[in-house]
Structures are given as C-alpha cells and as structure tokens.
Short mmCIF file of C-alpha atoms in Angstrom, two decimals:
data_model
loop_
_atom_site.label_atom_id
_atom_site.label_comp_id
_atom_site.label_asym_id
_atom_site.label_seq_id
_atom_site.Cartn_x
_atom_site.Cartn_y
_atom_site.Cartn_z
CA UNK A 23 -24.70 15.04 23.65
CA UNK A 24 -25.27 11.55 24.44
CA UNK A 25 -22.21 9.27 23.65
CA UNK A 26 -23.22 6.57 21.32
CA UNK A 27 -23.80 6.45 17.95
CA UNK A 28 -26.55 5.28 15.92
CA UNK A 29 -26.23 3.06 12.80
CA UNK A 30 -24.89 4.44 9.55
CA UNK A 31 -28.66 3.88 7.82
CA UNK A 32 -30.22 5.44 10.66
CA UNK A 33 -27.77 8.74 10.44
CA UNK A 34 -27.75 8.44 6.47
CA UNK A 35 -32.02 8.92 6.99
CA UNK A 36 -31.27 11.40 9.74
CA UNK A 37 -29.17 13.56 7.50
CA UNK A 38 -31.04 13.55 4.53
CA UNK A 39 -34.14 14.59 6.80
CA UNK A 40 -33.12 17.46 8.74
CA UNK A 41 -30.12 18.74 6.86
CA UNK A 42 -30.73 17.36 3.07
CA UNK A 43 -28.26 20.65 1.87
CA UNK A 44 -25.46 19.89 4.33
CA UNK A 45 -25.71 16.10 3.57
CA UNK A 46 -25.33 16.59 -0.14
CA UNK A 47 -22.46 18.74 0.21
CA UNK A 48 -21.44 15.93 2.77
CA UNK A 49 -22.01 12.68 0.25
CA UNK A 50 -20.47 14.49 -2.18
CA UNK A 51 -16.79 15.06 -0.49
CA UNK A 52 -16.74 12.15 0.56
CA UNK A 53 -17.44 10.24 -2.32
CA UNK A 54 -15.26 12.20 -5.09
CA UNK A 55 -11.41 13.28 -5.65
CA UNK A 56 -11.23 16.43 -3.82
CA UNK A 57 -9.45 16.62 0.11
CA UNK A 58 -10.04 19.45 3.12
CA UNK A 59 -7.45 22.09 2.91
CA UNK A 60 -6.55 24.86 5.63
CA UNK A 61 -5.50 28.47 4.55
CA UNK A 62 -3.69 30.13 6.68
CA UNK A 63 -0.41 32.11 7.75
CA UNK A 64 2.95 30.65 7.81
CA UNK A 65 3.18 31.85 11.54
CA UNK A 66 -0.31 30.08 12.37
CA UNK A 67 0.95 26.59 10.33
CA UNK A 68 4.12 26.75 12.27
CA UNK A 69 1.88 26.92 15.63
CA UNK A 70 -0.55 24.25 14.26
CA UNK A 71 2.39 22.10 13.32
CA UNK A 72 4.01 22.27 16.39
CA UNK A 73 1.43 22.27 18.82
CA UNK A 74 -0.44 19.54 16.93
CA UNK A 75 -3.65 21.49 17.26
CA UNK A 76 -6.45 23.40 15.08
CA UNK A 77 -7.25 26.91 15.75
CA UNK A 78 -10.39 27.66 16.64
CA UNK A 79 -11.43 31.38 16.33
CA UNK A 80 -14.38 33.37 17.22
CA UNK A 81 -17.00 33.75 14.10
CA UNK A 82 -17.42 37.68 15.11
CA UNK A 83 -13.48 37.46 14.32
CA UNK A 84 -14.16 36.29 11.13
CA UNK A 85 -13.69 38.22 7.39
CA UNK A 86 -17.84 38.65 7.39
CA UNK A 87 -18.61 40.46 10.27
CA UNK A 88 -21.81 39.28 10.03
CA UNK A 89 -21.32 35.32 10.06
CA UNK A 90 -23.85 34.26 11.97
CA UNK A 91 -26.49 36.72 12.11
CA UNK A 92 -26.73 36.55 8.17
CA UNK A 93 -27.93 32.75 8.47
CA UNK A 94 -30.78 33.77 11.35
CA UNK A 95 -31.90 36.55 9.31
CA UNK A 96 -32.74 34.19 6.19
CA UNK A 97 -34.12 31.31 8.20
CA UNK A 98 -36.03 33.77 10.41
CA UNK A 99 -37.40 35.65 7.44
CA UNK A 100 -38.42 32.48 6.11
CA UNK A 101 -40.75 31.46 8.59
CA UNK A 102 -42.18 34.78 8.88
CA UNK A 103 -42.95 36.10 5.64
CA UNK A 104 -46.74 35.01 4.49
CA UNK A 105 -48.76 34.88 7.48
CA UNK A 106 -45.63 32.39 8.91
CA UNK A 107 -47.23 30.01 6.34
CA UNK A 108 -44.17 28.38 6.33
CA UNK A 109 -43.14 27.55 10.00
CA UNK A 110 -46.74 26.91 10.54
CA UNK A 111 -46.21 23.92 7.74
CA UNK A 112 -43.31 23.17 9.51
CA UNK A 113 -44.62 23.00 12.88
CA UNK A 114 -47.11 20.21 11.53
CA UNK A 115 -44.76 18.37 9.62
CA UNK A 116 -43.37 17.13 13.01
CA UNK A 117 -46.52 17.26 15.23
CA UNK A 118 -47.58 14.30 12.99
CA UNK A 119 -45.14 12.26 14.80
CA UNK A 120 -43.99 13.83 17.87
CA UNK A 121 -46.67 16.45 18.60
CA UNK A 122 -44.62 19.62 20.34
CA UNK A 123 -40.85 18.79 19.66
CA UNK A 124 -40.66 21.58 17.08
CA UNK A 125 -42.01 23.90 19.32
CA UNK A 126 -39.78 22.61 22.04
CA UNK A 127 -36.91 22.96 19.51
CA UNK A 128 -38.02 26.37 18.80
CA UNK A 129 -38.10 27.74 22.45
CA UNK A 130 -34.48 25.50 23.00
CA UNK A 131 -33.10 27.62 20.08
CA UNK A 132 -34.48 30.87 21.39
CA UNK A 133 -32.82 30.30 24.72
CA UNK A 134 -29.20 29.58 23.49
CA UNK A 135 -29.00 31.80 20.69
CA UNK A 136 -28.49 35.25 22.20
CA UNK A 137 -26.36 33.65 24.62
CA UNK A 138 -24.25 30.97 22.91
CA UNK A 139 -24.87 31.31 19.07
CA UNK A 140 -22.07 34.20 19.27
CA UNK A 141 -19.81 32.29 20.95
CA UNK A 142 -18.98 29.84 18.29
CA UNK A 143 -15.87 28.50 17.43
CA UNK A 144 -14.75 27.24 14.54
CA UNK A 145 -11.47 26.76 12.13
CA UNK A 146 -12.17 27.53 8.56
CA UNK A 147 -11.46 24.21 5.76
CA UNK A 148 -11.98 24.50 1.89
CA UNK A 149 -12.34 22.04 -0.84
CA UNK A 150 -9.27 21.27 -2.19
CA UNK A 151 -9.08 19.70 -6.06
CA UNK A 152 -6.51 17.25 -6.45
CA UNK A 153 -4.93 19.45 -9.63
CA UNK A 154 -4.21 22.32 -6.90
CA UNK A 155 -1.71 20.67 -5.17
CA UNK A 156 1.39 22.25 -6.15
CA UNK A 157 -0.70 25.98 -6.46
CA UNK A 158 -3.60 26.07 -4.33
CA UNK A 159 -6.30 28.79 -5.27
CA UNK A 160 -4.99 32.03 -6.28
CA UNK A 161 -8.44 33.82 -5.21
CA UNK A 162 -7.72 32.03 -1.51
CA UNK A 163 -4.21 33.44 -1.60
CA UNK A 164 -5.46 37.17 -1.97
CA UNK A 165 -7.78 36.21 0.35
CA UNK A 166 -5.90 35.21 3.27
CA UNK A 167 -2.57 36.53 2.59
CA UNK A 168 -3.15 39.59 3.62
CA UNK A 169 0.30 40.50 2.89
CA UNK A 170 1.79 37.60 5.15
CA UNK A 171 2.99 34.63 3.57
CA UNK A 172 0.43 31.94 3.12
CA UNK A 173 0.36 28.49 4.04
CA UNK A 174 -1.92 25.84 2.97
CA UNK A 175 -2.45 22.79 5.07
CA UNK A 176 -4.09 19.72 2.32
CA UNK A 177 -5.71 17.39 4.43
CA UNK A 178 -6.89 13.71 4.18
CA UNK A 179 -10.45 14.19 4.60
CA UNK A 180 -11.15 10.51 5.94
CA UNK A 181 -11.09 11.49 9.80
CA UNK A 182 -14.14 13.99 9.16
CA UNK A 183 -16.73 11.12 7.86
CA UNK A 184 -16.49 8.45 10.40
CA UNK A 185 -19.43 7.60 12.46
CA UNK A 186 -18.19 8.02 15.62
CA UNK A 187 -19.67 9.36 19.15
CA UNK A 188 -19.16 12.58 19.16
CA UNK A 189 -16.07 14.29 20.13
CA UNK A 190 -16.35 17.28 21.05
CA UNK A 191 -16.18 19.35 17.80
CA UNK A 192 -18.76 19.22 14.47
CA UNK A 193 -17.48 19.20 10.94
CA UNK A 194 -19.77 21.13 8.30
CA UNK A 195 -19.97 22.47 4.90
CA UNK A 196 -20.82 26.01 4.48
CA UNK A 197 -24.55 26.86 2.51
CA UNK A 198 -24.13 29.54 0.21
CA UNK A 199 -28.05 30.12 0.31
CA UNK A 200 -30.15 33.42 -1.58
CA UNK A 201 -33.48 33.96 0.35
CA UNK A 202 -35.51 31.58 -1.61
CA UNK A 203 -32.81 28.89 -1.57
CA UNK A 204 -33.12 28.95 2.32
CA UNK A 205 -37.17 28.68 1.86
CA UNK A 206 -36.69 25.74 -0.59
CA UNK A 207 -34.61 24.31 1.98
CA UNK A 208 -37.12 24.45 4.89
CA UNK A 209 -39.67 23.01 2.51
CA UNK A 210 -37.72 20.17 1.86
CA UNK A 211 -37.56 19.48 5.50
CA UNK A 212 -41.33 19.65 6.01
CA UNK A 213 -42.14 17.22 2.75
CA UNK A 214 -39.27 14.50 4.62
CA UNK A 215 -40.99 14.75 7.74
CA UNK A 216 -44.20 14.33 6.61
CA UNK A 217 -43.16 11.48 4.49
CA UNK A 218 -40.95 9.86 6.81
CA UNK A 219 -43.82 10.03 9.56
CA UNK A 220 -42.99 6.40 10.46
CA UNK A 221 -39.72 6.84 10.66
CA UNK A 222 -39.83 9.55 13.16
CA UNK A 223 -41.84 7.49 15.51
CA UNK A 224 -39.23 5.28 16.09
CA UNK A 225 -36.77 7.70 17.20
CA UNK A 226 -37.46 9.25 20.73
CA UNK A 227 -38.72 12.97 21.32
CA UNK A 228 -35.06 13.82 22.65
CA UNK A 229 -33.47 12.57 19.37
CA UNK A 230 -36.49 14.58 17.19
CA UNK A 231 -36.10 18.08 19.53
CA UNK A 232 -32.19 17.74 19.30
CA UNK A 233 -32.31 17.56 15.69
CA UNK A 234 -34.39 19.95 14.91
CA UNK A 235 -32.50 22.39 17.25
CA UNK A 236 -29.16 21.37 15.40
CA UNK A 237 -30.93 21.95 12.48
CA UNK A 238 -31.46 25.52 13.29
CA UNK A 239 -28.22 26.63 15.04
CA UNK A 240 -26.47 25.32 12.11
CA UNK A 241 -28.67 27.30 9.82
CA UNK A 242 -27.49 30.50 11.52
CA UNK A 243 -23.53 29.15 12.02
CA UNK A 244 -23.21 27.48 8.52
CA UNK A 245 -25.45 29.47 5.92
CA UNK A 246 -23.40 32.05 4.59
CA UNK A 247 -23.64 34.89 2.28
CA UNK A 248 -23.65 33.45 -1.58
CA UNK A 249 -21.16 36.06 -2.20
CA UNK A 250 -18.44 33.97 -0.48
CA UNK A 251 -19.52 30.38 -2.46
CA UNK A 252 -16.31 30.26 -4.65
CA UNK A 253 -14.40 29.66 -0.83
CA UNK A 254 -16.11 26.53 -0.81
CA UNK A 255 -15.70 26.49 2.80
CA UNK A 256 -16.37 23.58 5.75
CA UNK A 257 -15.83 24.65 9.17
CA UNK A 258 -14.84 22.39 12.25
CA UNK A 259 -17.47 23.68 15.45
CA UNK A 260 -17.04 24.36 19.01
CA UNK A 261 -19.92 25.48 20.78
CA UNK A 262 -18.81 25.70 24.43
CA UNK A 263 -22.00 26.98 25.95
CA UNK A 264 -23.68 24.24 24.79
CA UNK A 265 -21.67 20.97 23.79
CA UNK A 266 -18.29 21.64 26.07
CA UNK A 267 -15.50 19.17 25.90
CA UNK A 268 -12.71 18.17 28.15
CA UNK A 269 -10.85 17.82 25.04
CA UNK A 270 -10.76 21.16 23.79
CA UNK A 271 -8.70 23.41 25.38
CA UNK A 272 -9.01 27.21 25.70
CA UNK A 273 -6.01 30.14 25.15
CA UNK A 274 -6.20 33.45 24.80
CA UNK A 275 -3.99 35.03 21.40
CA UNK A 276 -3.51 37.80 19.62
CA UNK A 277 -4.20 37.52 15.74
CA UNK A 278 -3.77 40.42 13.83
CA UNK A 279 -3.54 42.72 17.22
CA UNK A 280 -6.64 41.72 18.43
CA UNK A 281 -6.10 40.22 21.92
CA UNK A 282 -8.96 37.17 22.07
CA UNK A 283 -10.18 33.82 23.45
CA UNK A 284 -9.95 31.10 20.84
CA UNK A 285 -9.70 27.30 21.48
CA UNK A 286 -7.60 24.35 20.75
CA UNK A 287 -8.63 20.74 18.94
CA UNK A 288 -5.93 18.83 19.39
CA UNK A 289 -5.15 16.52 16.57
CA UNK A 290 -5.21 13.34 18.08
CA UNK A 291 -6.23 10.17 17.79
CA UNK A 292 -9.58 8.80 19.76
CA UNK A 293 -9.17 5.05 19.09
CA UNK A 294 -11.74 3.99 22.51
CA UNK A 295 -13.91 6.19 20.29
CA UNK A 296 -13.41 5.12 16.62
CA UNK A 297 -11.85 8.38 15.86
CA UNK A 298 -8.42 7.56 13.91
CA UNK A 299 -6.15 9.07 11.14
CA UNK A 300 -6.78 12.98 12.72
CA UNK A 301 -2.94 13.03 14.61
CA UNK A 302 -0.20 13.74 12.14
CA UNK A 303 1.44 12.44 9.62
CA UNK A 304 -1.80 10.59 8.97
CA UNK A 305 -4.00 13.65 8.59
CA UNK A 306 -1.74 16.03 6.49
CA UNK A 307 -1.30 15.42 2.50
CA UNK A 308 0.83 17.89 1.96
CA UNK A 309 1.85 21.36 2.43
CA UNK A 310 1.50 24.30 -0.56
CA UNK A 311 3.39 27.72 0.34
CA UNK A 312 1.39 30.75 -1.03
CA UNK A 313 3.40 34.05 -2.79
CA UNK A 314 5.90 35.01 -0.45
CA UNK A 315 9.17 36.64 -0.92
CA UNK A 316 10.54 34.09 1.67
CA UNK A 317 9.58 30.54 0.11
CA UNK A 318 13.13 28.75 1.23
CA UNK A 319 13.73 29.87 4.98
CA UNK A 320 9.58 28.70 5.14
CA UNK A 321 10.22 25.80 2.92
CA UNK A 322 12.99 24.94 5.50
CA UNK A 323 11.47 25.59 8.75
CA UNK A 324 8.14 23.25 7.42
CA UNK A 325 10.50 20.87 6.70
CA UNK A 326 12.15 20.59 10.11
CA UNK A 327 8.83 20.51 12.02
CA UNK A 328 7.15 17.82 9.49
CA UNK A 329 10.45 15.57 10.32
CA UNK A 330 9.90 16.11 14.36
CA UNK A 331 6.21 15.29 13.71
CA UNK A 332 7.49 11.67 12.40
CA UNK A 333 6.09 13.20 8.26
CA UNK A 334 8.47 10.91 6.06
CA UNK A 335 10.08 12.77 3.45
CA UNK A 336 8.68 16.05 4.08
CA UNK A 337 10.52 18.06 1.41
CA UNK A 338 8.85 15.81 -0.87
CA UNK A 339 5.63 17.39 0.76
CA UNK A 340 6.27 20.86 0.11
CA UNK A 341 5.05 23.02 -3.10
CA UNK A 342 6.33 26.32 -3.45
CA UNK A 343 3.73 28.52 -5.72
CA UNK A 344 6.23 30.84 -6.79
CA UNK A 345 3.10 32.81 -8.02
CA UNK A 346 4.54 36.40 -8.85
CA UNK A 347 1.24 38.28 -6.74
CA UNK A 348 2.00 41.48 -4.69
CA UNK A 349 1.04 40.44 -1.21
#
C-alpha cells in the first residue's frame, strides 16, 4: 500500500467511482450529527481502556457465521447470472481506459480470497444518534449483552475521515444489500467508469487494478445480510495477509471460551502521518453502561481508568441506562 496520499478531489472522484454505496454512507457520517459508537462487554471496555487498544476479532468469530461469504455470493451471482452480461459490461467499462486491469483485478482477487479473505480482522462500530447518549440502543443491548453487562464506547468520529497515508487499518460502513441492490451497485460502477474514461487515464494501471481489487474484497468483507441493517454497523479492517502493519500487534484470547488469534490497533496518535485525535481522551465522547445488575462497582471502575487515561471529569462521562431488561 503505497504511503502517500492523493488529493482530497482526487479520492472524493475515486470514491464515488469504485465504491459510490460506501462513499454515501461515508459523506453522510461525516457530514451530519451522529458519532461511531463501540458495543461491547464491560470486561472487553475495561481491556480497551486500559490497554489503549481496539479489538480486532476474526469475522468467522462473528454473530453471522457467514460474514464474508454472504457478500461473495451476491457479487459473484451478480456477474454470473445472464450470460455474465454483467461482468462482461464491467470488464469494458475499464478496458476503455486501462485495457486488462479488471481482469488483472479479477485474477488478484481470486488469488487472495481463499487464502486471506477469511482472515480478516475487524472491530465492529455503529452509528450512534446524539439523543442516545444517556441510553444507547435497546435492540444493541439484547444484542450484545448476552447476559454480561454492556458497555458502550461513543466515539468522536473525526479520526476516521482524515486523508491520511494509510495506517495500517481501513474504516468502512457496512452495505445492507438484497441481490438486486448489489447488481444496481455494480452497474453504477460500470456507468462511472465509462463516463469518467478521462479521468481514469490519468491515474496509473497500479492505482486502477488496486481499486478495483479493493472494490471487490470489500464487497465480500463489508456487504452484509439486510437482515442486520438496523445495527448500522462500520467496521475498522485488518487484513494481515495482504496489507500487514508494524503497528498492529497480534495476541491470542479467549472470548466467550473460544481460545483465538485476534489483533491489536493501538489508539494512538500518528502525527508524522496526519493521523491525530485517535489516542484517548480525544477519541472517546463518552461512556453509556447497558442493563446490568452491577451499574455502580462498573460505574466506578470506568471512572478510575478514564482518570489514569488523563479523561477530565469522567463521572461526568458516564450514563447508567438503568433499563429494567433481563440480561
């Protein structure tokens, strides 16, 4: 992943090119009231607290079982069904410009997805409305309690949107997609490239086969069944077989009493590399605690460990729910 950045027209046409869905979803955090917030259990916040670092778990660990494949299904499908009218468009669309990089994207893809499409990362975000601060979302509270006590992390979402050489990790919304929503999609890509034929020309073939091959790796990590759209979910991306980082350090933990391999993004600060406002207290709004029977001995421990992490006034950061919910 080559280490500088383009400039912010350049990756504004970029975006709205080859990932028009994501991009939306992108403008459209960035530009209204709502923040990044991370469920979780008290025990995990604790750890993220104190070790001033993000999660990152396996997506065949996930709730869906079937993260990833879901999203290659749909694309794949896509491109097949009608003769593979579709990916033959496709194909075209970018042939106009750089004849070959979608079939070099296409044969990249094939070669790292059996072998590093399942071994991505990630730590699950949601959009967070500003009226949810002292409550959260009960639905995400059923969700991920799992009779533990919850913890919600509110985040400042600023540190996800700068345009910055990249750092090891990718930040994405999740595409709650239905079949033809994927094809719709695609098509949108192939009208862009064709008219943005100019365009294309004056970025290299690297840049054009890179994009494309994001384009479809993300497909199959970020579009997820539309049965799970009200989690509104963004996920922050490892992929170590492809785009390793010194950065990111790997553990092994067990969650739930499954012994696995996850890895660490550390929240801190990149200045050399523009990156700023990620270490705490910058990055952390405030803290919600879900239905518990133990709000005050987790109120107090939160409170202790936002006060070592330099959080001014971190009772006044707290919410307790005190939603009466079974958990």
């Amino acid at each position: 992943m080559p280490d500088n950045i383009a400039s912010d027209e350049i990756i504004k046409k970029m975006n709205e090119l080859f990932f028009p869905h994501f991009w939306e979803r992108k403008v459209a955090l960035r530009d209204g009231p709502r923040k990044l917030v991370h469920y979780t259990s008290a025990e995990n916040a604790v750890r993220i607290l104190t070790e001033k670092a993000f999660i990152m778990r396996s997506t065949v660990c996930m709730n869906d079982y079937r993260e990833v494949q879901h999203g290659h299904d749909l694309v794949y499908r896509s491109f097949m069904e009608n003769d593979k009218a579709l990916l033959k468009r496709f194909i075209a669309s970018f042939d106009a410009s750089h004849p070959g990089a979608a079939d070099d994207a296409f044969n990249l893809y094939d070669a790292h997805y059996q072998s590093n499409v399942f071994r991505t990362y990630v730590a699950c975000l949601s959009e967070h409305d500003p009226e949810k601060d002292s409550m959260g979302r009960l639905s995400m509270w059923r969700a991920y309690g799992r009779g533990r006590a919850g913890v919600a992390l509110v985040l400042n979402k600023e540190p996800f949107f700068r345009n910055v050489p990249f750092v090891g990790f990718f930040a994405s919304p999740v595409a709650y997609l239905r079949d033809k929503q994927v094809q719709e999609y695609l098509e949108k890509v192939v009208v862009s490239a064709m008219k943005e034929i100019e365009f294309l020309k004056t970025l290299n073939r690297e840049q054009v086969v890179n994009s494309i091959f994001v384009l479809l790796m993300f497909s199959a990590i970020c579009i997820k069944h539309h049965g799970f759209d009200e989690e509104r979910e963004w996920r922050l991306i490892y992929l170590p077989g492809i785009f390793k980082s010194d950065l990111i350090t790997d553990a092994t933990l067990t969650i739930d009493g499954v012994p696995q391999p996850v890895y660490k993004l550390p929240l801190l600060d990149r200045p050399e590399k523009g990156l700023t406002g990620i270490e705490l207290p910058a990055l952390l709004s405030n803290v919600i605690i879900g239905p518990t029977q133990f709000p005050f001995p987790i109120s107090e421990a939160l409170a202790g460990i936002l006060a070592d992490a330099g959080v001014p006034n971190p009772y006044e950061r707290i919410h307790v729910t005190n939603i009466p919910l079974r958990t």
